[in-house]
Structure formats: C-alpha cells, structure tokens
mmCIF file of the C-alpha atoms, coordinates in Angstrom:
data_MODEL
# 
_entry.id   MODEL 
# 
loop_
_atom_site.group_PDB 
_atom_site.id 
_atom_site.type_symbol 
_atom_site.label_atom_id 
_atom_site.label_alt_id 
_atom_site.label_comp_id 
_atom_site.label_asym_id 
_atom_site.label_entity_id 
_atom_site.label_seq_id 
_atom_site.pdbx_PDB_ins_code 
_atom_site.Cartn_x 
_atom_site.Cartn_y 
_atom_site.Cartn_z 
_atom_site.occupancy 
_atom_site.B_iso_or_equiv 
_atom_site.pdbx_formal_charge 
_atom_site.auth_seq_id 
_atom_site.auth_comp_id 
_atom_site.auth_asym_id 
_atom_site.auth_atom_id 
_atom_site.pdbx_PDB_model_num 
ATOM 1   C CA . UNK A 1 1   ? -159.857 315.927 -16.568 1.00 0.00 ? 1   UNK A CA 1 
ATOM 2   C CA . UNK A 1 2   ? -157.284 316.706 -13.981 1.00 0.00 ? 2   UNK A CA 1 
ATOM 3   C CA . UNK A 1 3   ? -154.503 314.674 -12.600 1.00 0.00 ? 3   UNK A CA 1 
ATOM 4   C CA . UNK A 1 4   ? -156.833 314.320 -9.420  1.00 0.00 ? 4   UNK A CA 1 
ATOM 5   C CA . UNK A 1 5   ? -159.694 313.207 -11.084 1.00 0.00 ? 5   UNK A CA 1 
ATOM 6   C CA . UNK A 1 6   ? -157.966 310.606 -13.072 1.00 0.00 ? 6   UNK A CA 1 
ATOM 7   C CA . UNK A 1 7   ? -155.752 308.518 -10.489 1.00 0.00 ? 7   UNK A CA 1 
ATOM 8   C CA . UNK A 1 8   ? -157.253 309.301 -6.579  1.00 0.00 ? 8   UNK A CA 1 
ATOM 9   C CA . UNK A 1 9   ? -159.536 307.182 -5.484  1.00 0.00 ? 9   UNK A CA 1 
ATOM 10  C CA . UNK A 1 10  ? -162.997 307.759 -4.166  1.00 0.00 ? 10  UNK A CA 1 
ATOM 11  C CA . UNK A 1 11  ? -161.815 306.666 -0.718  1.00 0.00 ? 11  UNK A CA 1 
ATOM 12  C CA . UNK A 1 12  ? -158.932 308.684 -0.310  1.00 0.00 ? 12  UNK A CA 1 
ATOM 13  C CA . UNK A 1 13  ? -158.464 313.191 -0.138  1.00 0.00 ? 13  UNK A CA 1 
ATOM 14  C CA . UNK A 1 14  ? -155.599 313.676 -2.354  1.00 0.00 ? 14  UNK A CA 1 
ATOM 15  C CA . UNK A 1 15  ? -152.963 312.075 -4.327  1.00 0.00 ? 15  UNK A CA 1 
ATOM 16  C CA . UNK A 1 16  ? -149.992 312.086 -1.544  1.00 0.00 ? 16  UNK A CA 1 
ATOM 17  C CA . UNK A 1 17  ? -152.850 310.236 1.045   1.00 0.00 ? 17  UNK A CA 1 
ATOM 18  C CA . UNK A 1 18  ? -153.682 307.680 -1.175  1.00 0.00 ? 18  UNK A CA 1 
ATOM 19  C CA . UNK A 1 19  ? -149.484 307.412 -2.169  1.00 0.00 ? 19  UNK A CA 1 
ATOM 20  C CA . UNK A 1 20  ? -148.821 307.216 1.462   1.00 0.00 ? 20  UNK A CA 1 
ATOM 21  C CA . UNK A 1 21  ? -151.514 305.025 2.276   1.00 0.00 ? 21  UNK A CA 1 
ATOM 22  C CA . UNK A 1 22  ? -150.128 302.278 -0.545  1.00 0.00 ? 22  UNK A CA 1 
ATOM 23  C CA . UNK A 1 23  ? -146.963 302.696 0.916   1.00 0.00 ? 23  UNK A CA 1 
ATOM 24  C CA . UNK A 1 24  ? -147.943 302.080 4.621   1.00 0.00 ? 24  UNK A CA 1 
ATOM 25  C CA . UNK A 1 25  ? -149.393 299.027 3.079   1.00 0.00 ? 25  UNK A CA 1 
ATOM 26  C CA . UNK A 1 26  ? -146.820 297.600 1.090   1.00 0.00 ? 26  UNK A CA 1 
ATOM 27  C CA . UNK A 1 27  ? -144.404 298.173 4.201   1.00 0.00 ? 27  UNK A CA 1 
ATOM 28  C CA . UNK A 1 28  ? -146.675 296.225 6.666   1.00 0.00 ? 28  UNK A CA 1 
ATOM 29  C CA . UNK A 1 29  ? -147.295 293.103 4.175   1.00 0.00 ? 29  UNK A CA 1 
ATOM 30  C CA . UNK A 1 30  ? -143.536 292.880 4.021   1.00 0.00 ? 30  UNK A CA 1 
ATOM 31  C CA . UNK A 1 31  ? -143.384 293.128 7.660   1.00 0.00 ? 31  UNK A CA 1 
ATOM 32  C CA . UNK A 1 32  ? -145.659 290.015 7.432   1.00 0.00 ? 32  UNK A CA 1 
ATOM 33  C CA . UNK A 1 33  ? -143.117 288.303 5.343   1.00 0.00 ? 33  UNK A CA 1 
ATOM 34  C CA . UNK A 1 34  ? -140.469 289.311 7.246   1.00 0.00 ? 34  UNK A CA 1 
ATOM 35  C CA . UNK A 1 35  ? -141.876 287.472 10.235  1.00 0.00 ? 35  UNK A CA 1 
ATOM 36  C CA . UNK A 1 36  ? -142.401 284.140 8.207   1.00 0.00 ? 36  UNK A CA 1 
ATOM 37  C CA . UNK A 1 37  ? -138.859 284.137 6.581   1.00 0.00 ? 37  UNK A CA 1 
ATOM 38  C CA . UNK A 1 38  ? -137.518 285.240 9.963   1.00 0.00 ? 38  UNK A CA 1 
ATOM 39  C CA . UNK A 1 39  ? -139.314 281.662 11.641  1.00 0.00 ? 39  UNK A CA 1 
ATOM 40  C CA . UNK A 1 40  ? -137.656 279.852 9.139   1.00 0.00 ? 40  UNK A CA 1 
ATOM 41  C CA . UNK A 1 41  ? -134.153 280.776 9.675   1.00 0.00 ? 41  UNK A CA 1 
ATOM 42  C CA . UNK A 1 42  ? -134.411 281.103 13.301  1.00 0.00 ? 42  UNK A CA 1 
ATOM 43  C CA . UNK A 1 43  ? -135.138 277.304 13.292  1.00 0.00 ? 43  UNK A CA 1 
ATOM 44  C CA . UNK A 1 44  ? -132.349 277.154 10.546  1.00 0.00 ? 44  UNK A CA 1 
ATOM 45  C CA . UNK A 1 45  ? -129.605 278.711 12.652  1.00 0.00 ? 45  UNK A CA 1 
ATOM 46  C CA . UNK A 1 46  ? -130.790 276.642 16.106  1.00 0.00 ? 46  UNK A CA 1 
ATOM 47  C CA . UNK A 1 47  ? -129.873 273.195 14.335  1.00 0.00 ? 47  UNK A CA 1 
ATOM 48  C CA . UNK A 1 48  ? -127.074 274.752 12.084  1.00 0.00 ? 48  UNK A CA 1 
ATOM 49  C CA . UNK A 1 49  ? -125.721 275.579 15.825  1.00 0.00 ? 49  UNK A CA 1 
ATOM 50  C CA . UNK A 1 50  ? -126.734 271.733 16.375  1.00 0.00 ? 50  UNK A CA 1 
ATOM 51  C CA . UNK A 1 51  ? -124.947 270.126 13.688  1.00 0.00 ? 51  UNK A CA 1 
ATOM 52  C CA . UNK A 1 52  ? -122.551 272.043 12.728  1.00 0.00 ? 52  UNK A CA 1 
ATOM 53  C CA . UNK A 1 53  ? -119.978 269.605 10.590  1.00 0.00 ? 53  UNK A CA 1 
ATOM 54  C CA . UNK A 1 54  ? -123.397 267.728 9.038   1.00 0.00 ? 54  UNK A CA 1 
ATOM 55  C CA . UNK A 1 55  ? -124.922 270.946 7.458   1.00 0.00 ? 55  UNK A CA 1 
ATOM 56  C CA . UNK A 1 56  ? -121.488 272.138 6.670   1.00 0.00 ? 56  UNK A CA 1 
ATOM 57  C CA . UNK A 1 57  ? -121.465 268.486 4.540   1.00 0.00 ? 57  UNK A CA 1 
ATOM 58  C CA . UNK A 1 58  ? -124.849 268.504 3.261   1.00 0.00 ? 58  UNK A CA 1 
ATOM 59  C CA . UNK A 1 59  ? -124.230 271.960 1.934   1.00 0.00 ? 59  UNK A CA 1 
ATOM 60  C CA . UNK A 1 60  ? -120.646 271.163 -0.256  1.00 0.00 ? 60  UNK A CA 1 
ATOM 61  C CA . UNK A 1 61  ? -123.176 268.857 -2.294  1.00 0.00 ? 61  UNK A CA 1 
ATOM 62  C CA . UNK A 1 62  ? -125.279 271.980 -3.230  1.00 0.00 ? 62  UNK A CA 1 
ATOM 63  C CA . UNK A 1 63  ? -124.764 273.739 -6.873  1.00 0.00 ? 63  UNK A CA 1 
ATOM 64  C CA . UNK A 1 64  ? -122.812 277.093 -6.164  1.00 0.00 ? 64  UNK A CA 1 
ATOM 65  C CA . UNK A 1 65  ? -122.488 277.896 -9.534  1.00 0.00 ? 65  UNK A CA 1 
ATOM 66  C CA . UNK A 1 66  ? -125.829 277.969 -10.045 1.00 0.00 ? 66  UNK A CA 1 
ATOM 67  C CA . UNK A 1 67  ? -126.503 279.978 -7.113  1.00 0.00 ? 67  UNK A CA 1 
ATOM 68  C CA . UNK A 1 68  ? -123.999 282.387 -8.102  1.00 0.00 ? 68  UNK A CA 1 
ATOM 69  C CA . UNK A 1 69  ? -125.239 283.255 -11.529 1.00 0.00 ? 69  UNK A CA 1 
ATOM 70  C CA . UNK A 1 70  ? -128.936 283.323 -9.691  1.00 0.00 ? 70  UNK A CA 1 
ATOM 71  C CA . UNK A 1 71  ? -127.597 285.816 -7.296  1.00 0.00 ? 71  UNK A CA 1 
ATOM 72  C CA . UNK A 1 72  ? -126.216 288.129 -10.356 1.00 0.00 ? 72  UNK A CA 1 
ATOM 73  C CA . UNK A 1 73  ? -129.348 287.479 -12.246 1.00 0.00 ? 73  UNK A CA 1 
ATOM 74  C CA . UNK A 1 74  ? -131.335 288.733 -9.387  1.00 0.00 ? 74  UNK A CA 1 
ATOM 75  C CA . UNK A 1 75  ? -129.244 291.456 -8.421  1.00 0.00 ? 75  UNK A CA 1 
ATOM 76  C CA . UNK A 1 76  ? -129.530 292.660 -12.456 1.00 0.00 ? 76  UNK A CA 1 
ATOM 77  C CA . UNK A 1 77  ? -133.670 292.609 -11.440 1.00 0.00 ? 77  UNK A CA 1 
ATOM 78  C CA . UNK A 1 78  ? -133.026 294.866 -8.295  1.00 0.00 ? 78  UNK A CA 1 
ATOM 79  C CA . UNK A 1 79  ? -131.326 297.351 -10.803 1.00 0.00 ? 79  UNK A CA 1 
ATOM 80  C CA . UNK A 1 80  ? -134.009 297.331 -14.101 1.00 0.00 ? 80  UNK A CA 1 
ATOM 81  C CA . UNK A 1 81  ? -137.105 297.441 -11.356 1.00 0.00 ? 81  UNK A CA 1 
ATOM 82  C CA . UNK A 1 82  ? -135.156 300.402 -9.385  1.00 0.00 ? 82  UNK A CA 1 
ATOM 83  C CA . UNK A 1 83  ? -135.160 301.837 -13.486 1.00 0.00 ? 83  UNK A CA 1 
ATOM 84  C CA . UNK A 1 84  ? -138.921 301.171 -13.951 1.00 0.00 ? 84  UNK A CA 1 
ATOM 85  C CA . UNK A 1 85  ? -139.657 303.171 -10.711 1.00 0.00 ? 85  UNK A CA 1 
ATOM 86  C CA . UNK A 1 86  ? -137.046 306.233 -12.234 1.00 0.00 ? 86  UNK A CA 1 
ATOM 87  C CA . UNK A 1 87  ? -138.385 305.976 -15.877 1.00 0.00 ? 87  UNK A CA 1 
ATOM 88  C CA . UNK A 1 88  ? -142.637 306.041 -14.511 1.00 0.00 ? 88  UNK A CA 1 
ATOM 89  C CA . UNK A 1 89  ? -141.812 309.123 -12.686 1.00 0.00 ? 89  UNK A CA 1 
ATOM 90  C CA . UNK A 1 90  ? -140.091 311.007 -15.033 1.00 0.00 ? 90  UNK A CA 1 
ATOM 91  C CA . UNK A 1 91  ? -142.580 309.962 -17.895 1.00 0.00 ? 91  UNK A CA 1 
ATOM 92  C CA . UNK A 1 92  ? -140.639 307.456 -20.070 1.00 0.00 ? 92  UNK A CA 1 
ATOM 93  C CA . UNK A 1 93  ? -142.997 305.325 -21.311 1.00 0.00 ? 93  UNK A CA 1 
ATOM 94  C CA . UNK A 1 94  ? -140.669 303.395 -23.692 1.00 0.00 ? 94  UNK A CA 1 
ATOM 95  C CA . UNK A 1 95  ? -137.972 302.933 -20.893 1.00 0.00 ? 95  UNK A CA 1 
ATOM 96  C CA . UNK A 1 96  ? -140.905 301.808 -18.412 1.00 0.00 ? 96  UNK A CA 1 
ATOM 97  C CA . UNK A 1 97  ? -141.989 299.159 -20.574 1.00 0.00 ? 97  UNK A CA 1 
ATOM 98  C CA . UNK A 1 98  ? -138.430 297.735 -21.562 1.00 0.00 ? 98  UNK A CA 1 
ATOM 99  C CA . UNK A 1 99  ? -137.507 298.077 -18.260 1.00 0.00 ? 99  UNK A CA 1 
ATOM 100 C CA . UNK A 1 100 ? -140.111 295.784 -16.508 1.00 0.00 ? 100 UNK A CA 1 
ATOM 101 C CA . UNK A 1 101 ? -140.342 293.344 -19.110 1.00 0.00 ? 101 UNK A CA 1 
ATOM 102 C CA . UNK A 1 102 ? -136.729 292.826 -18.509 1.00 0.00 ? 102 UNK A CA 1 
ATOM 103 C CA . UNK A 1 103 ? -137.063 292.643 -14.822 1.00 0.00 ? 103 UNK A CA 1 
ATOM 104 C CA . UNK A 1 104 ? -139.865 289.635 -15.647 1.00 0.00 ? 104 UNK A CA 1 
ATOM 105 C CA . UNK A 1 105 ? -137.671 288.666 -18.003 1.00 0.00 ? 105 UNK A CA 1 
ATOM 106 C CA . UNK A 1 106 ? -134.688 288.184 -15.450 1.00 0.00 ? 106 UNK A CA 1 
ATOM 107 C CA . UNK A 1 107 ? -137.030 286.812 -12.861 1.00 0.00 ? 107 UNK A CA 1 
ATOM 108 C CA . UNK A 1 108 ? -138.151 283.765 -14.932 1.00 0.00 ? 108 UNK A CA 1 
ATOM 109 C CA . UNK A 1 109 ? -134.332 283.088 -16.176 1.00 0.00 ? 109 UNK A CA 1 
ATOM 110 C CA . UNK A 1 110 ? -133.434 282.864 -12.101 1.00 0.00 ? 110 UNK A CA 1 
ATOM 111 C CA . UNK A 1 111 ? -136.812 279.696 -12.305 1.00 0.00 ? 111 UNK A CA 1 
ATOM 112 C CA . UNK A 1 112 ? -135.584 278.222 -14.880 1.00 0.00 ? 112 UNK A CA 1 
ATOM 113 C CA . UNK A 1 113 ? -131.996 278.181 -13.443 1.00 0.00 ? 113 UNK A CA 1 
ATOM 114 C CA . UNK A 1 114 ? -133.877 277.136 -10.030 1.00 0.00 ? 114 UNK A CA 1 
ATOM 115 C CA . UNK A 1 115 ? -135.835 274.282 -12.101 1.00 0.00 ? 115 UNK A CA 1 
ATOM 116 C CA . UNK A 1 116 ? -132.313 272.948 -13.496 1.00 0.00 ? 116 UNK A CA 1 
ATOM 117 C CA . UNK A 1 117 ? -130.803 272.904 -9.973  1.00 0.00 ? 117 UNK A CA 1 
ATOM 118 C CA . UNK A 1 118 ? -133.113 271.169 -8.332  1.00 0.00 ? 118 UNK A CA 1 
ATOM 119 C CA . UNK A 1 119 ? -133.382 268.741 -11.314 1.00 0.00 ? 119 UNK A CA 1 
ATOM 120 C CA . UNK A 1 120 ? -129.759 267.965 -10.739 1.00 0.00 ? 120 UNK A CA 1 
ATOM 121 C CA . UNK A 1 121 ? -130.625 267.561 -7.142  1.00 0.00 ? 121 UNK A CA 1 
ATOM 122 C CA . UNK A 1 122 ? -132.493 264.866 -7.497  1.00 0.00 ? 122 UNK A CA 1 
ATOM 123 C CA . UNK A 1 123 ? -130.038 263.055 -10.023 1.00 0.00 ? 123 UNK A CA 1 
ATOM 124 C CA . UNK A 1 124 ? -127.443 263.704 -7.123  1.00 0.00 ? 124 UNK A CA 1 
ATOM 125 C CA . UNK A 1 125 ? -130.035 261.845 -4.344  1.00 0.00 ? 125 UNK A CA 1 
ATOM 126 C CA . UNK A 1 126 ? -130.311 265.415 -2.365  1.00 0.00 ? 126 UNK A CA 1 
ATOM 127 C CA . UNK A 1 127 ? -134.293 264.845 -1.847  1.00 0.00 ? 127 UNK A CA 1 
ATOM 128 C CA . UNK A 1 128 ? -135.457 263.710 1.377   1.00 0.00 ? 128 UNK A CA 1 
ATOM 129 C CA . UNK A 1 129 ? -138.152 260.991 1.054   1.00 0.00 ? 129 UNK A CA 1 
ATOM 130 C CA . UNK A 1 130 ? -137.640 261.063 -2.687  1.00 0.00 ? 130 UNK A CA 1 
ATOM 131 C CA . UNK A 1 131 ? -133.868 260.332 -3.857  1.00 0.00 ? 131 UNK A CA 1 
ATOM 132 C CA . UNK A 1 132 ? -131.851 260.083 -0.726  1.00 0.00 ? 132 UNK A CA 1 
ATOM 133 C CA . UNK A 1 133 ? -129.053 257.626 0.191   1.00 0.00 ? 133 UNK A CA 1 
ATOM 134 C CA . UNK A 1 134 ? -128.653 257.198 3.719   1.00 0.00 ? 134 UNK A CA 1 
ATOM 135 C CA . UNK A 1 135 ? -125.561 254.714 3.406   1.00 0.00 ? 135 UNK A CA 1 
ATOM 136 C CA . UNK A 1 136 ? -123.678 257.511 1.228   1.00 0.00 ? 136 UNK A CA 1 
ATOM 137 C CA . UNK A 1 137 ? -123.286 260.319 4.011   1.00 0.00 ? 137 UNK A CA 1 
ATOM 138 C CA . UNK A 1 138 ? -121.218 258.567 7.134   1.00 0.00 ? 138 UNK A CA 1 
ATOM 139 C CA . UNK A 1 139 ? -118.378 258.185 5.310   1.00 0.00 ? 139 UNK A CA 1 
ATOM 140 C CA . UNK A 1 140 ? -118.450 261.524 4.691   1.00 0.00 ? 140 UNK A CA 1 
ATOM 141 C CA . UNK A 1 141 ? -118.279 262.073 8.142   1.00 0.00 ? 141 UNK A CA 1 
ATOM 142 C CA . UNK A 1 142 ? -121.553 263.105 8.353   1.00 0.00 ? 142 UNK A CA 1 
ATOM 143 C CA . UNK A 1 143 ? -124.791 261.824 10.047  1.00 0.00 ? 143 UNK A CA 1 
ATOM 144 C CA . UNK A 1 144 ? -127.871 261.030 7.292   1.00 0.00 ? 144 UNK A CA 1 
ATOM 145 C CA . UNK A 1 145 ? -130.868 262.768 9.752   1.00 0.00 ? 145 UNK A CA 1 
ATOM 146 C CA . UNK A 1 146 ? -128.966 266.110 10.399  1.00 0.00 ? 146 UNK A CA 1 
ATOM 147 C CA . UNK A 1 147 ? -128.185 266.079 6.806   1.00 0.00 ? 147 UNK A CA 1 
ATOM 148 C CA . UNK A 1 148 ? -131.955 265.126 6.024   1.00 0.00 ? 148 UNK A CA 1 
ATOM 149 C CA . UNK A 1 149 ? -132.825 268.252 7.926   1.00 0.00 ? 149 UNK A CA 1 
ATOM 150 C CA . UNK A 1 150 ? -129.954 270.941 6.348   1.00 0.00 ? 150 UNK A CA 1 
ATOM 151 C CA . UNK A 1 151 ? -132.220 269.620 3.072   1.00 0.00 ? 151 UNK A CA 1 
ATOM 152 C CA . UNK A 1 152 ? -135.438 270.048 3.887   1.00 0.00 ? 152 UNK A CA 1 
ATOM 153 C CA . UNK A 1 153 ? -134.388 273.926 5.418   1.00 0.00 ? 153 UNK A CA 1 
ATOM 154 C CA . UNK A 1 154 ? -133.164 274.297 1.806   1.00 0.00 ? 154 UNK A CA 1 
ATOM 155 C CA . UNK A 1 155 ? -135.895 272.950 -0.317  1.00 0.00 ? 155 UNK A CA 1 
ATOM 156 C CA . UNK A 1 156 ? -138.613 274.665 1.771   1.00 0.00 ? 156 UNK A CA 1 
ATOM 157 C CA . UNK A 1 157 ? -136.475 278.396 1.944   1.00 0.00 ? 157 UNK A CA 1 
ATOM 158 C CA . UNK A 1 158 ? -136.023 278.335 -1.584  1.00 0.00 ? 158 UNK A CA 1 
ATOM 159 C CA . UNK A 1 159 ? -139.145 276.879 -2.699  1.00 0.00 ? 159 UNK A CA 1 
ATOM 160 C CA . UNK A 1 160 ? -140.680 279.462 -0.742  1.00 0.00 ? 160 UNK A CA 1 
ATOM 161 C CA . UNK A 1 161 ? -138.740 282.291 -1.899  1.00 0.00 ? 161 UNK A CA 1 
ATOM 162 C CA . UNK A 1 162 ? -139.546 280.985 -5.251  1.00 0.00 ? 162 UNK A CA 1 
ATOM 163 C CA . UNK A 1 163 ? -143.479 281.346 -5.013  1.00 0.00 ? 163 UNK A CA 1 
ATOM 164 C CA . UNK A 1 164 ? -142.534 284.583 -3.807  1.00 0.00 ? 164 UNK A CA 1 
ATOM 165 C CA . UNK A 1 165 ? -140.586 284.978 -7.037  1.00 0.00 ? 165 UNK A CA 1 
ATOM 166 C CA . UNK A 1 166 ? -143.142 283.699 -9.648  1.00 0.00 ? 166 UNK A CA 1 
ATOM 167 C CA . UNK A 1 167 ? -145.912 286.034 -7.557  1.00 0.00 ? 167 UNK A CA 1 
ATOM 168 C CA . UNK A 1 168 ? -144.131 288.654 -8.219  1.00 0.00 ? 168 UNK A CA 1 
ATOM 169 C CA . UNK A 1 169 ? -143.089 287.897 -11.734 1.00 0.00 ? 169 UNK A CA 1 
ATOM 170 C CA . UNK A 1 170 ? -147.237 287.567 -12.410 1.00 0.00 ? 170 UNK A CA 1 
ATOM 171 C CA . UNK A 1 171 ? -148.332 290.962 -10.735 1.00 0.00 ? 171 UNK A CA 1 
ATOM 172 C CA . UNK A 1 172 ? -145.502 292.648 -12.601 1.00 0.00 ? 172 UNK A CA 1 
ATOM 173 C CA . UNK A 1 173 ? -146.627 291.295 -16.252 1.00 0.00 ? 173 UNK A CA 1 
ATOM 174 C CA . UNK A 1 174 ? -149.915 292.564 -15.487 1.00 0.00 ? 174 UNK A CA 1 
ATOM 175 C CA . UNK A 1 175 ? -148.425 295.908 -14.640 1.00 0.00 ? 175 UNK A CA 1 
ATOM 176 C CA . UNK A 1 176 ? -146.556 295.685 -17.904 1.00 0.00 ? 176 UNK A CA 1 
ATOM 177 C CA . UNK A 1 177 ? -149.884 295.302 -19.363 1.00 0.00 ? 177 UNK A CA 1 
ATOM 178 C CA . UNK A 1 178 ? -151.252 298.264 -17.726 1.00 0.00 ? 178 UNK A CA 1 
ATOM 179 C CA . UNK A 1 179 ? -148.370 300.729 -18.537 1.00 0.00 ? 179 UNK A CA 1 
ATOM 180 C CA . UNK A 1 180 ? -148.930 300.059 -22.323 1.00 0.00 ? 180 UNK A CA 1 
ATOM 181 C CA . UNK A 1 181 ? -152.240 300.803 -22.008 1.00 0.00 ? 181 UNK A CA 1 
ATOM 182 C CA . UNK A 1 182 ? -150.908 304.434 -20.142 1.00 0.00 ? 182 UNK A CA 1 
ATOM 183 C CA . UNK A 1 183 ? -152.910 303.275 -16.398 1.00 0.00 ? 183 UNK A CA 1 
ATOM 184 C CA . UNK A 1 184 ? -149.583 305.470 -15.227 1.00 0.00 ? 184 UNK A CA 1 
ATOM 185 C CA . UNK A 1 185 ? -147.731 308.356 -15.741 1.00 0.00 ? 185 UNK A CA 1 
ATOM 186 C CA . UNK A 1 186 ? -145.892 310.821 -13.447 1.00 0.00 ? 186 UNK A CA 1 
ATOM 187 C CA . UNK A 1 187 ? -148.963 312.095 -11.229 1.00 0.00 ? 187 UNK A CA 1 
ATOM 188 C CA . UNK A 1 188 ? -149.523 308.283 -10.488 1.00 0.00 ? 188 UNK A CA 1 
ATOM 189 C CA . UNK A 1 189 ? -146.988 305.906 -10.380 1.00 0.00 ? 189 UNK A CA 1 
ATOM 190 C CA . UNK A 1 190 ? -147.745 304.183 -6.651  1.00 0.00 ? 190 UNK A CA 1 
ATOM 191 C CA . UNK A 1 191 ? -148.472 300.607 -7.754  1.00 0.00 ? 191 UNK A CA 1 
ATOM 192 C CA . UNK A 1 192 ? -145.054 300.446 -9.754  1.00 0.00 ? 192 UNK A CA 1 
ATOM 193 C CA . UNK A 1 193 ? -143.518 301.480 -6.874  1.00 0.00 ? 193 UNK A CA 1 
ATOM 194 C CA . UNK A 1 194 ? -145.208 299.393 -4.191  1.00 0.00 ? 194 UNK A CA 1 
ATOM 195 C CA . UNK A 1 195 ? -144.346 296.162 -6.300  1.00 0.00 ? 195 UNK A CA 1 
ATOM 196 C CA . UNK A 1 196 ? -140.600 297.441 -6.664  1.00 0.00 ? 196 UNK A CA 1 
ATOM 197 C CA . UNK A 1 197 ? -140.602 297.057 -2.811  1.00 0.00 ? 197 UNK A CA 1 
ATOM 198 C CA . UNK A 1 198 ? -141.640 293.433 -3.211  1.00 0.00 ? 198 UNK A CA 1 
ATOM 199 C CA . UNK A 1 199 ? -139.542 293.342 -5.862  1.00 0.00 ? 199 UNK A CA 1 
ATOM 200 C CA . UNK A 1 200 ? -136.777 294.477 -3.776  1.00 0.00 ? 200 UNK A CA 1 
ATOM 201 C CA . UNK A 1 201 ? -137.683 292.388 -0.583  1.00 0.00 ? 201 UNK A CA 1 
ATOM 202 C CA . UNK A 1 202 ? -137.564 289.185 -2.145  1.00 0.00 ? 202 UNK A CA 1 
ATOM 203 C CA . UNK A 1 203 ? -133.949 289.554 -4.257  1.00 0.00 ? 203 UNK A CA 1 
ATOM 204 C CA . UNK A 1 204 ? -132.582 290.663 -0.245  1.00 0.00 ? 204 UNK A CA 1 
ATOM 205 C CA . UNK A 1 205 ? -134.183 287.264 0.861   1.00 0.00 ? 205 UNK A CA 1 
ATOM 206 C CA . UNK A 1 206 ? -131.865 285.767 -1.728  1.00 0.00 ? 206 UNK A CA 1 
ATOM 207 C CA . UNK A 1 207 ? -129.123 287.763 -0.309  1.00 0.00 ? 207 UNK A CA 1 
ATOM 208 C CA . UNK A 1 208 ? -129.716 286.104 3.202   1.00 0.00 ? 208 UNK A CA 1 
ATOM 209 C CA . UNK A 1 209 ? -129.944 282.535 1.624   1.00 0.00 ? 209 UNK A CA 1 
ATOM 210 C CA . UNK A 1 210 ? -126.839 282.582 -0.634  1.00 0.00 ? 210 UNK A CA 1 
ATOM 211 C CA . UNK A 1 211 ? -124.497 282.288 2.519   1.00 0.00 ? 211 UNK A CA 1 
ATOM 212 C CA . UNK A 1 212 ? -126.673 280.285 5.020   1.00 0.00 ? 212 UNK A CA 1 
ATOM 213 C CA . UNK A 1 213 ? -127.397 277.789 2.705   1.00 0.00 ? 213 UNK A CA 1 
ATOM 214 C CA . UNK A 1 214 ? -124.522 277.489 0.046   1.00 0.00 ? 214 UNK A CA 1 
ATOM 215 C CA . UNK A 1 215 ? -121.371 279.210 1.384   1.00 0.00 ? 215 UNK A CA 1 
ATOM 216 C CA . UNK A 1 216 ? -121.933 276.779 4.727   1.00 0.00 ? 216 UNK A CA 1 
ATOM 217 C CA . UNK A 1 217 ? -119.624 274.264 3.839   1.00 0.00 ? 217 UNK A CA 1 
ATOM 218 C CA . UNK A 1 218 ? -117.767 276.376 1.240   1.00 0.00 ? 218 UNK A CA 1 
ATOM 219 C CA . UNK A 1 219 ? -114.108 275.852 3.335   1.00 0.00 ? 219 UNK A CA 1 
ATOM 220 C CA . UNK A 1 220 ? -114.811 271.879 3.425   1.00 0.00 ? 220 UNK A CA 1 
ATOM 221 C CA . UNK A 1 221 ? -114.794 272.078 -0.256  1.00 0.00 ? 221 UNK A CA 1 
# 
C-alpha cells in the first residue's frame, strides 16, 4: 500500500493538500486565540495605565521565582516539541517518542509548579473574594480595589493559559500513544506538527505574561 493510500484522506487530492489544509487550520484556530488573549490584555494594559503604583504593588507580592523556573521549564517544552517535529520527519521513532513524552512531561512539572504558587497565594491572602485583606494594602501605599483587579487579571490570564496548557498536554499523550503504535512516519507527520504550533503558541503566551504580570512591580521590590 502506498504512502498515498495509507495517510490522505478521502476528502482531500494529495498529501501536500491535505498538509496544507491542517495547517491553514491550525493557523486560523490560533488566530481565534489570539483574539481572546489579545481582549484580555487590552483590558489589562487600560487599568495598568489606570493604576499604575497599585498594580505595580499588587504585583511585588507575586512568586517570581516560581515564574522564573516556569518560564525555563516551558521554554525547555518549546525546544523537545520543536525535536518531536525534526525526529517524525526524519523517521526516528525512538527520538519521537522520548521527545514528546518529555515535552508532556515538562508541561505537567510547569502545573504542578502553577498548583504550588497559587497554593501559596492563598496562604499569602492574594485571592479576591476568597483570602483577601483589604486593611493590609493602604499602608502599602496602595488602594485594595485596584489591587483586587491587578488579581483577578492574573488569576484569570494564567488560569486560562493553564487550560490551554493541560489541553495541550492531553492531545499530545494521545499522540504519544499513536506514534508507538507507528499512526506516523515521514510521508505523514501533519498532526505532530499542527499540535507543535499550539504547542508553541501557548509557551509565547507565557512569554507575554512573565513581564505584564510579574516583572510590573519588579523595581518597587
């Protein structure tokens, strides 16, 4: 059976249609996401332009270190999906698999990092509605609603981005799956690298949220 016969689907003429069409795709649902991250931190920077000094506050009590060794953690994901893509085309089965299970592997460490930060969050009296001091902020020279907002901006980017994260981490186990049972192989790698633009899309969200969100106050500290 040829290459053809194996991987195109019934719908499509050839191999490179059906690659481009999963491509095309891919590209437009992250234009989707693109637009709802984009609302987010449009409304982010209007009252970050607002309150200044009270998100620069709010955002000194956030966990840097933690974001820091997420941001390396993700960053080390960007490089071992970027190898999975390499290693399906050329035909390295072994390096596929170790490759993506590492990627999942890095992706859950960056949840469980998440999980402990907001656990110490809420120990600090950083949730809104939940733990939150109102007395404790003025004589830090900042007001509690601004600061109230800066939080809620936080929890909801990042708990976002999350879902986004654990998604992905899913799909890509099941791909995992897949490659060991040989679903790929040079002539057809296109779902591997569809997901790697996911993949990719969500560690650059990161990239936008480090600074916005935890470097904001970083020369108050």
């Amino acid at each position: 059976m040829s290459a053809k016969e194996t991987y195109l689907w019934h719908h499509f003429d050839d191999l490179e249609q059906q690659h481009e069409a999963t491509s095309l795709g891919m590209w437009t649902f992250l234009a989707t996401e693109v637009l709802i991250f984009g609302g987010l931190l449009t409304g982010y920077t209007i009252y970050r332009a607002r309150y200044q000094s009270d998100f620069a506050v709010a955002s000194t009590h956030l966990n840097i270190l933690i974001a820091a060794v997420n941001t390396v953690v993700l960053l080390s994901s960007s490089l071992t999906m970027a190898l999975s893509v390499r290693a399906v085309q050329v035909g390295d089965r072994r390096k596929l698999l170790t490759c993506m299970v590492l990627t999942a592997v890095l992706g859950s460490l960056f949840l469980v990092l998440k999980a402990v930060e907001y656990t110490d969050d809420y120990k600090d009296n950083l949730v809104p509605g939940l733990a939150f001091q109102d007395r404790e902020w003025p004589s830090q020279g900042a007001d509690p609603a601004p600061v109230k907002m800066f939080l809620m901006f936080y929890y909801i980017l990042t708990g976002l981005h999350a879902i986004h994260l654990l998604i992905g981490i899913a799909v890509l186990l099941v791909m995992t799956e897949l490659a060991r049972r040989n679903w790929f192989s040079r002539e057809y790698y296109t779902p591997i690298e569809a997901w790697g633009l996911y993949w990719h899309f969500v560690d650059i969200v990161w990239i936008f949220l480090l600074p916005l969100l935890y470097l904001v106050g970083a020369h108050t500290r």
